[in-house]
Amino acid sequence: MKLLALEARQNATYYQSRYQQVQDLGAELYVLNGVGTPDFWPAGRYRVAGSQRIDDLITEAKAWHERERFDGIITFSESAVTTVAAVAEALGLPGVGVEAARTSRNKLLMREAHRAYGAPHPDFRLVADLGEAFGAAEDFGYPVILKPTLGAASNFVFKIDDREEMAELFPRALAGIEGMSWFEMEAHGLDLGPHGLLVESFLDGEEFLIEAVAWDGEVYLGSIVDRITVEGGTFDDDVHHAPTSLTPEQVALVHRVVTAGAHAQGLRRSVMHAEVRFHRGEPYLLEIAIRPGGGGLDLIAEITAEHSPIRAVVDVARGARPQVRHYRPTGVHVTAMCLLCDAGRITSIDVPAEVGESERVFFLKITARAGDVVRRPPEGNSILGFLGTTGTSLEDARATMLDYASKINVDLVQDGELP
């Protein structure tokens, strides 16, 4: 089984560990980056096209496919889902289709599809300037959510409580999305839909993250994770717990909503990462992405629900029915979090052996490096990495996680001290 992994612009080494998981499942993995670094993947199974243009990526992928005969194409990057759909179509390999990929990538197109299909969603409006943002917020009622149409990882996503905050944060978000890495990593020459800002009505309940699969019209919720963050004005400080606190009746409601969203987005055979938030007792869709969730959500799914999103990616990519079942928790408790620090340039990161070698740690991934510049909201949303721990209960797992996180030391120099 040969699979091709693809990014128009390489996202540092962020997906290497997942690529290794794909190989551990028995696939022979090849990697094509439009723009990338040398020696990122073993020689002979790695190519750099030298261009982010979709035509060049298709040309390079076709030439390689003629030689290797790939069984499917995959990506773990939100910025590459439309690219992969276009390349899969060009090579005649399984895929969701470009239209479904575009709808699932662009938040405006996604919302329009949900509205047309009747899938529960917040009110929304694309806004071009501050005046339009004021108008939408006044119509919906504060607080509202401000978010990019082509964002990811909560970059430039803000909860806006009043007119003064909108006046302060809208110009920053509008300027920031032009240089946002998740937008800059997209392939050039693809129609991605409108690139701008949405104002959405605020959903006041709890949020849940779901690893799911659509297969021939049926939707399976493989894993459900509670987002237990104490929320502020941004949505970057993610803390997660599983198994979910939802009742079986609430899980059934969520299943119906995710199924409606998948059908609205045209997803017939796809891996999905769905985010759902309750509002006045009813579930609403925040989004359905067509790749697995990040931040260790794949490992949480395996530990707490015996569902493997990575294996599902491998199967769906080659057109094979995944090993899926409806949500069934194992009873193991885990918590996981994004590791954050102050803004500045990193000079060093120290992870003590007590943390790095602990049997309680099921996931530890440091994505930042010495020399990286950390930007925090509203200028950006850089993170250090991720930490996840197991426990006998939510309280036990969370206490261990917070204790271990406090022992990871990061040294920084501030902007005024940068060389």
CSV table of N, CA and C in Angstrom, one decimal, residues 204-280:
chain,number,residue,atom,x,y,z
A,204,ASP,N,-23.7,30.0,23.8
A,204,ASP,CA,-23.3,30.2,25.2
A,204,ASP,C,-23.0,28.9,26.0
A,205,GLY,N,-23.1,27.7,25.4
A,205,GLY,CA,-22.9,26.5,26.1
A,205,GLY,C,-21.6,25.9,26.0
A,206,GLU,N,-21.5,24.6,26.4
A,206,GLU,CA,-20.2,23.9,26.4
A,206,GLU,C,-19.9,23.3,25.0
A,207,GLU,N,-18.6,23.1,24.7
A,207,GLU,CA,-18.1,22.7,23.4
A,207,GLU,C,-17.5,21.3,23.5
A,208,PHE,N,-17.7,20.6,22.4
A,208,PHE,CA,-17.3,19.2,22.3
A,208,PHE,C,-16.6,19.0,20.9
A,209,LEU,N,-15.5,18.2,21.0
A,209,LEU,CA,-14.7,17.9,19.8
A,209,LEU,C,-14.8,16.5,19.4
A,210,ILE,N,-15.1,16.2,18.2
A,210,ILE,CA,-15.5,14.9,17.7
A,210,ILE,C,-14.6,14.4,16.6
A,211,GLU,N,-14.1,13.2,16.7
A,211,GLU,CA,-13.4,12.5,15.6
A,211,GLU,C,-14.4,11.6,15.0
A,212,ALA,N,-14.7,11.8,13.7
A,212,ALA,CA,-15.8,11.0,13.1
A,212,ALA,C,-15.4,10.6,11.7
A,213,VAL,N,-16.3,9.7,11.1
A,213,VAL,CA,-16.1,9.2,9.8
A,213,VAL,C,-17.4,9.2,9.1
A,214,ALA,N,-17.5,9.7,7.8
A,214,ALA,CA,-18.6,9.5,6.9
A,214,ALA,C,-18.3,8.4,5.9
A,215,TRP,N,-19.2,7.5,5.8
A,215,TRP,CA,-19.0,6.4,4.8
A,215,TRP,C,-20.3,6.0,4.2
A,216,ASP,N,-20.4,6.3,2.9
A,216,ASP,CA,-21.6,6.0,2.1
A,216,ASP,C,-22.9,6.5,2.8
A,217,GLY,N,-22.9,7.7,3.3
A,217,GLY,CA,-24.1,8.3,3.9
A,217,GLY,C,-24.3,8.1,5.4
A,218,GLU,N,-23.6,7.2,6.0
A,218,GLU,CA,-23.6,7.0,7.4
A,218,GLU,C,-22.5,7.7,8.1
A,219,VAL,N,-22.8,8.3,9.2
A,219,VAL,CA,-21.8,9.0,10.0
A,219,VAL,C,-21.6,8.3,11.3
A,220,TYR,N,-20.3,8.1,11.6
A,220,TYR,CA,-19.9,7.4,12.9
A,220,TYR,C,-19.1,8.4,13.8
A,221,LEU,N,-19.6,8.6,15.0
A,221,LEU,CA,-18.8,9.4,16.0
A,221,LEU,C,-17.9,8.5,16.7
A,222,GLY,N,-16.6,8.5,16.3
A,222,GLY,CA,-15.7,7.6,16.9
A,222,GLY,C,-15.2,8.0,18.3
A,223,SER,N,-15.1,9.3,18.5
A,223,SER,CA,-14.6,9.8,19.8
A,223,SER,C,-15.3,11.2,20.1
A,224,ILE,N,-15.6,11.4,21.3
A,224,ILE,CA,-16.1,12.7,21.8
A,224,ILE,C,-15.3,13.2,23.0
A,225,VAL,N,-14.8,14.4,22.9
A,225,VAL,CA,-14.0,15.0,23.9
A,225,VAL,C,-14.6,16.4,24.4
A,226,ASP,N,-14.6,16.6,25.7
A,226,ASP,CA,-15.1,17.8,26.2
A,226,ASP,C,-14.0,18.9,26.2
A,227,ARG,N,-14.4,20.1,25.8
A,227,ARG,CA,-13.5,21.2,25.9
A,227,ARG,C,-13.8,21.9,27.3
A,228,ILE,N,-12.8,21.9,28.2
A,228,ILE,CA,-13.1,22.3,29.6
A,228,ILE,C,-12.4,23.6,29.9
A,229,THR,N,-11.9,24.3,28.9
A,229,THR,CA,-11.2,25.6,29.1
A,229,THR,C,-12.1,26.6,29.7
A,230,VAL,N,-11.6,27.4,30.7
A,230,VAL,CA,-12.3,28.6,31.1
A,230,VAL,C,-12.0,29.7,30.1
A,231,GLU,N,-13.1,30.1,29.4
A,231,GLU,CA,-12.9,30.9,28.2
A,231,GLU,C,-12.7,32.4,28.5
A,232,GLY,N,-11.9,33.0,27.7
A,232,GLY,CA,-11.8,34.4,27.7
A,232,GLY,C,-12.1,35.0,26.4
A,233,GLY,N,-11.4,35.9,25.9
A,233,GLY,CA,-11.7,36.6,24.7
A,233,GLY,C,-11.1,35.9,23.4
A,234,THR,N,-10.2,34.9,23.7
A,234,THR,CA,-9.7,34.1,22.6
A,234,THR,C,-9.9,32.6,22.8
A,235,PHE,N,-9.7,31.8,21.8
A,235,PHE,CA,-10.0,30.4,21.9
A,235,PHE,C,-8.8,29.5,21.7
A,236,ASP,N,-7.6,30.0,22.2
A,236,ASP,CA,-6.4,29.3,22.0
A,236,ASP,C,-6.0,28.4,23.1
A,237,ASP,N,-6.5,28.7,24.4
A,237,ASP,CA,-6.0,28.0,25.6
A,237,ASP,C,-6.8,26.7,25.8
A,238,ASP,N,-6.6,25.8,24.9
A,238,ASP,CA,-7.4,24.6,24.9
A,238,ASP,C,-7.0,23.6,26.0
A,239,VAL,N,-8.0,23.2,26.8
A,239,VAL,CA,-7.9,22.0,27.7
A,239,VAL,C,-9.0,21.1,27.4
A,240,HIS,N,-8.7,19.8,27.2
A,240,HIS,CA,-9.6,18.8,26.8
A,240,HIS,C,-9.7,17.7,27.9
A,241,HIS,N,-10.9,17.0,28.0
A,241,HIS,CA,-11.1,15.9,28.8
A,241,HIS,C,-11.9,14.8,28.1
A,242,ALA,N,-11.6,13.6,28.3
A,242,ALA,CA,-12.4,12.5,27.8
A,242,ALA,C,-12.3,11.4,28.9
A,243,PRO,N,-13.4,10.6,29.0
A,243,PRO,CA,-14.6,10.5,28.2
A,243,PRO,C,-15.5,11.7,28.4
A,244,THR,N,-16.4,11.8,27.4
A,244,THR,CA,-17.3,13.0,27.4
A,244,THR,C,-18.3,12.9,28.6
A,245,SER,N,-18.8,14.1,29.0
A,245,SER,CA,-19.8,14.2,30.1
A,245,SER,C,-21.2,14.1,29.5
A,246,LEU,N,-21.3,14.1,28.1
A,246,LEU,CA,-22.6,14.0,27.5
A,246,LEU,C,-23.4,12.8,27.9
A,247,THR,N,-24.7,12.9,28.0
A,247,THR,CA,-25.6,11.8,28.2
A,247,THR,C,-25.8,11.0,26.9
A,248,PRO,N,-26.2,9.8,26.9
A,248,PRO,CA,-26.6,9.1,25.7
A,248,PRO,C,-27.6,9.8,24.8
A,249,GLU,N,-28.5,10.5,25.5
A,249,GLU,CA,-29.5,11.3,24.7
A,249,GLU,C,-28.8,12.5,24.0
A,250,GLN,N,-27.9,13.1,24.7
A,250,GLN,CA,-27.2,14.2,24.1
A,250,GLN,C,-26.3,13.8,23.0
A,251,VAL,N,-25.6,12.6,23.2
A,251,VAL,CA,-24.8,12.1,22.1
A,251,VAL,C,-25.7,11.8,20.8
A,252,ALA,N,-26.9,11.3,21.0
A,252,ALA,CA,-27.8,11.1,19.9
A,252,ALA,C,-28.1,12.4,19.2
A,253,LEU,N,-28.3,13.5,19.9
A,253,LEU,CA,-28.6,14.8,19.3
A,253,LEU,C,-27.3,15.3,18.6
A,254,VAL,N,-26.2,15.1,19.1
A,254,VAL,CA,-24.9,15.5,18.5
A,254,VAL,C,-24.7,14.7,17.2
A,255,HIS,N,-25.0,13.4,17.2
A,255,HIS,CA,-24.9,12.6,16.0
A,255,HIS,C,-25.8,13.1,14.9
A,256,ARG,N,-27.0,13.5,15.2
A,256,ARG,CA,-27.9,14.0,14.2
A,256,ARG,C,-27.4,15.3,13.6
A,257,VAL,N,-26.8,16.2,14.4
A,257,VAL,CA,-26.3,17.5,14.0
A,257,VAL,C,-25.1,17.3,13.1
A,258,VAL,N,-24.2,16.4,13.5
A,258,VAL,CA,-22.9,16.2,12.7
A,258,VAL,C,-23.3,15.5,11.4
A,259,THR,N,-24.3,14.6,11.4
A,259,THR,CA,-24.7,14.0,10.2
A,259,THR,C,-25.3,15.0,9.2
A,260,ALA,N,-26.1,15.9,9.7
A,260,ALA,CA,-26.7,16.9,8.9
A,260,ALA,C,-25.6,17.8,8.3
A,261,GLY,N,-24.6,18.2,9.1
A,261,GLY,CA,-23.5,19.0,8.6
A,261,GLY,C,-22.7,18.3,7.5
A,262,ALA,N,-22.4,17.0,7.7
A,262,ALA,CA,-21.6,16.2,6.8
A,262,ALA,C,-22.4,16.2,5.4
A,263,HIS,N,-23.7,15.9,5.5
A,263,HIS,CA,-24.4,15.9,4.2
A,263,HIS,C,-24.5,17.2,3.6
A,264,ALA,N,-24.6,18.3,4.4
A,264,ALA,CA,-24.6,19.7,3.8
A,264,ALA,C,-23.3,20.0,3.1
A,265,GLN,N,-22.2,19.5,3.6
A,265,GLN,CA,-20.9,19.8,3.0
A,265,GLN,C,-20.6,18.9,1.9
A,266,GLY,N,-21.4,17.9,1.6
A,266,GLY,CA,-21.2,17.0,0.5
A,266,GLY,C,-20.2,15.9,0.8
A,267,LEU,N,-20.1,15.5,2.1
A,267,LEU,CA,-19.1,14.5,2.5
A,267,LEU,C,-19.7,13.1,2.5
A,268,ARG,N,-19.3,12.3,1.5
A,268,ARG,CA,-19.8,11.0,1.4
A,268,ARG,C,-18.9,10.0,2.0
A,269,ARG,N,-17.6,10.1,1.7
A,269,ARG,CA,-16.6,9.3,2.3
A,269,ARG,C,-15.5,10.2,2.8
A,270,SER,N,-15.4,10.3,4.1
A,270,SER,CA,-14.4,11.3,4.6
A,270,SER,C,-14.1,11.1,6.1
A,271,VAL,N,-12.9,11.3,6.5
A,271,VAL,CA,-12.5,11.5,7.9
A,271,VAL,C,-12.9,12.9,8.3
A,272,MET,N,-13.4,13.1,9.5
A,272,MET,CA,-13.9,14.4,9.9
A,272,MET,C,-13.5,14.7,11.3
A,273,HIS,N,-13.2,16.0,11.5
A,273,HIS,CA,-13.1,16.6,12.9
A,273,HIS,C,-14.2,17.6,13.0
A,274,ALA,N,-15.1,17.3,13.9
A,274,ALA,CA,-16.3,18.2,14.1
A,274,ALA,C,-16.2,18.9,15.4
A,275,GLU,N,-16.6,20.1,15.5
A,275,GLU,CA,-16.7,20.9,16.7
A,275,GLU,C,-18.2,21.3,16.9
A,276,VAL,N,-18.7,21.0,18.0
A,276,VAL,CA,-20.1,21.3,18.3
A,276,VAL,C,-20.2,22.0,19.6
A,277,ARG,N,-21.1,23.0,19.7
A,277,ARG,CA,-21.3,23.8,20.9
A,277,ARG,C,-22.8,23.8,21.2
A,278,PHE,N,-23.2,23.6,22.5
A,278,PHE,CA,-24.6,23.7,22.9
A,278,PHE,C,-25.0,25.1,23.1
A,279,HIS,N,-26.2,25.4,22.8
A,279,HIS,CA,-26.8,26.8,23.0
A,279,HIS,C,-28.2,26.6,23.4
A,280,ARG,N,-28.5,27.0,24.6
A,280,ARG,CA,-29.9,26.8,25.2
A,280,ARG,C,-30.3,25.4,25.1
